Structures are given as structure tokens and as C-alpha cells.
C-alpha positions as a printed NumPy array, in Angstrom:
array([[127.878, 231.151,  39.708],
       [127.088, 232.58 ,  36.26 ],
       [124.286, 231.423,  34.008],
       [126.368, 229.529,  31.571],
       [128.059, 227.52 ,  34.329],
       [124.557, 226.703,  35.77 ],
       [123.142, 225.817,  32.314],
       [125.968, 223.329,  31.571],
       [126.413, 222.24 ,  35.202],
       [124.131, 222.25 ,  38.247],
       [120.869, 223.169,  36.551],
       [121.299, 220.304,  34.014],
       [119.904, 222.212,  31.018],
       [122.497, 220.877,  28.577],
       [121.192, 217.339,  29.152],
       [118.605, 218.181,  26.528],
       [119.674, 221.624,  25.195],
       [122.975, 220.424,  23.675],
       [125.015, 220.589,  20.547],
       [125.32 , 223.497,  18.004],
       [121.595, 224.249,  18.018],
       [121.222, 223.545,  21.711],
       [118.694, 220.863,  21.225],
       [118.81 , 217.088,  21.433],
       [116.045, 217.028,  18.81 ],
       [114.265, 214.569,  21.044],
       [110.823, 214.68 ,  22.573],
       [110.081, 215.105,  26.243],
       [107.176, 215.606,  28.55 ],
       [107.396, 218.777,  30.665],
       [103.736, 218.892,  31.926],
       [103.085, 222.149,  30.174],
       [ 99.727, 223.823,  30.77 ],
       [ 97.374, 223.362,  27.817],
       [ 95.451, 225.629,  25.791],
       [ 92.565, 223.929,  24.009],
       [ 90.64 , 226.056,  21.41 ],
       [ 87.573, 223.893,  21.608],
       [ 86.307, 221.669,  24.502],
       [ 85.989, 218.646,  22.158],
       [ 89.512, 218.884,  20.927],
       [ 91.244, 216.399,  23.389],
       [ 94.054, 215.429,  20.94 ],
       [ 95.795, 218.735,  21.919],
       [ 96.768, 217.083,  25.168],
       [ 98.623, 214.164,  23.709],
       [101.688, 215.638,  22.172],
       [103.927, 213.262,  20.188],
       [101.557, 210.426,  21.026],
       [ 99.262, 211.782,  18.35 ],
       [101.84 , 210.797,  15.757],
       [103.314, 207.546,  17.093],
       [100.542, 205.987,  19.253],
       [103.327, 205.058,  21.704],
       [102.308, 205.696,  25.331],
       [105.938, 206.79 ,  26.119],
       [105.271, 209.796,  23.796],
       [102.185, 210.987,  25.638],
       [102.515, 214.754,  26.175],
       [106.017, 214.845,  24.76 ],
       [107.099, 217.867,  22.49 ],
       [110.366, 218.341,  20.648],
       [113.215, 220.086,  22.58 ],
       [113.43 , 223.578,  20.912],
       [116.761, 224.956,  19.831],
       [117.9  , 227.914,  21.998],
       [119.669, 230.017,  19.492],
       [117.697, 233.355,  19.318],
       [115.501, 232.194,  22.217],
       [114.884, 235.688,  23.586],
       [112.988, 236.624,  20.304],
       [110.885, 233.448,  20.124],
       [108.445, 234.025,  23.084],
       [106.028, 233.313,  24.333],
       [107.534, 229.974,  25.103],
       [106.799, 226.231,  24.933],
       [104.83 , 224.698,  22.138],
       [101.727, 226.66 ,  22.927],
       [103.074, 229.913,  24.379],
       [101.803, 229.457,  27.901],
       [104.975, 231.092,  29.402],
       [105.7  , 234.697,  28.691],
       [109.132, 235.234,  30.473],
       [112.291, 233.257,  30.319],
       [112.368, 233.415,  34.164],
       [109.003, 231.566,  34.08 ],
       [110.383, 229.025,  31.634],
       [113.431, 228.393,  33.888],
       [111.216, 227.961,  36.937],
       [108.871, 225.545,  35.095],
       [111.879, 223.331,  34.235],
       [113.   , 223.289,  37.866],
       [109.595, 222.041,  39.113],
       [107.239, 221.091,  36.318],
       [104.592, 219.476,  38.61 ],
       [104.55 , 222.407,  40.992],
       [104.49 , 224.945,  38.278],
       [101.631, 223.23 ,  36.465],
       [ 99.74 , 223.213,  39.694],
       [100.377, 226.924,  40.352],
       [100.066, 228.057,  36.773],
       [ 98.792, 231.714,  36.618],
       [ 96.622, 232.331,  33.516],
       [ 96.942, 236.004,  33.951],
       [100.297, 235.919,  32.006],
       [ 98.256, 234.853,  28.914],
       [ 96.886, 237.364,  26.451],
       [ 93.187, 238.002,  27.501],
       [ 91.846, 236.303,  24.262],
       [ 93.727, 233.074,  25.092],
       [ 92.733, 232.786,  28.738],
       [ 89.312, 231.074,  28.089],
       [ 91.24 , 228.219,  26.248],
       [ 93.398, 227.222,  29.295],
       [ 92.356, 223.728,  30.496],
       [ 93.394, 223.191,  34.101],
       [ 92.281, 219.579,  34.054],
       [ 93.234, 217.537,  37.241],
       [ 93.276, 214.328,  35.277],
       [ 95.731, 215.753,  32.747],
       [ 97.845, 217.192,  35.48 ],
       [ 98.034, 213.892,  37.402],
       [ 98.804, 211.821,  34.265],
       [101.343, 214.311,  32.827],
       [103.205, 214.747,  36.022],
       [103.277, 210.946,  36.623],
       [105.098, 210.646,  33.178],
       [107.748, 213.264,  33.828],
       [111.168, 212.188,  32.927],
       [113.244, 211.071,  36.002],
       [115.522, 214.105,  35.645],
       [112.55 , 216.484,  35.95 ],
       [110.254, 214.48 ,  38.39 ],
       [111.879, 215.86 ,  41.553],
       [111.983, 219.577,  42.051],
       [115.404, 221.242,  41.843],
       [116.228, 224.272,  43.966],
       [118.036, 227.217,  42.57 ],
       [118.08 , 230.712,  44.159],
       [116.422, 233.676,  42.651],
       [119.845, 235.181,  41.618],
       [120.738, 231.769,  39.984],
       [117.488, 231.728,  38.079],
       [118.08 , 235.401,  36.976],
       [121.596, 234.252,  35.809],
       [120.141, 231.446,  33.866],
       [117.601, 233.717,  32.18 ],
       [120.255, 236.209,  31.464],
       [122.383, 233.423,  29.86 ],
       [119.423, 232.47 ,  27.662],
       [118.993, 236.167,  26.648],
       [122.679, 236.131,  25.646],
       [121.997, 233.495,  23.066],
       [120.065, 236.   ,  20.956],
       [121.387, 238.553,  18.589],
       [119.444, 241.851,  18.963],
       [119.749, 242.253,  15.275],
       [117.674, 239.122,  14.538]])
């Protein structure tokens, strides 16, 4: 199965990454690992909640458009993933990915800011959208096909 078929089918990516810009312009919690520049800055954890005060928005960030995605890394709102393969794998199992997050992929100067806080992990994973709460299984070749499809959304001349 090719990456586009997976994206629009089995993998379910198009549920949020849809339309001309490949985004629903909505906010979703994906239990992303957090980088916090100072210990006392706890607001970084809260995502859209900081703006709305609505508990449903806790840890939620806007779905990014995917046009040119290969040139926009590192990915997620804070750059915690450095490969499209890693991004795809995180979407397939956000809770597991957060628990196994490997800080070695971060630039050395950012590693001290990673906060692997068990309370955050428990709360963020308990608030995952239903579609992302249960891990989804794809084979390594399928994940590679999805990553290749994402690469194809970018113009090398960008």
C-alpha cells in the first residue's frame, strides 16, 4: 500500500490533516514531550488552555498544515521530533511514544529543557482524543511509505 492510500485510509491522517492546506485548523492534544526553558514556567505544558481556560483545551495545539512539511522540521510545536518517521510513529501511539521519548534526538543545547514529568504524561495521555488513545499498528514499510508521502508534499525549491 502506498503512503497516500495509508494517509487517506487506514492510518487515518486525513481526519485532521484535510483540505487544501491539509489541516483542519483545529486544536488537538497529542501528548507531545515538553521542553521548558525554566523550571518555573509551567504554562508551557498547557497548550491552548492558556488562551481559553477550557479544560478540554489542555495540551492541545493547532493541527499544522502539511504543505512543505519536509522543510519545516524539527516537528511539533516545540521541535521535539527530528524525523518524519518519528512524527508518524508518535501519531500511531502517542502514549507509548511519550513514555519512550529519546532526548538524544534533540540538539545538545535543548536536552536540559526536556521535562519528562510523570504527572504531565499521565494527564496528557488520559486526555488523548479517542482516535489516538489506542495504539495503531503499521508495519515499518508502511511507516516508511507514509513518511515518503509526507516528503512528497514539499517542493525542493521551497
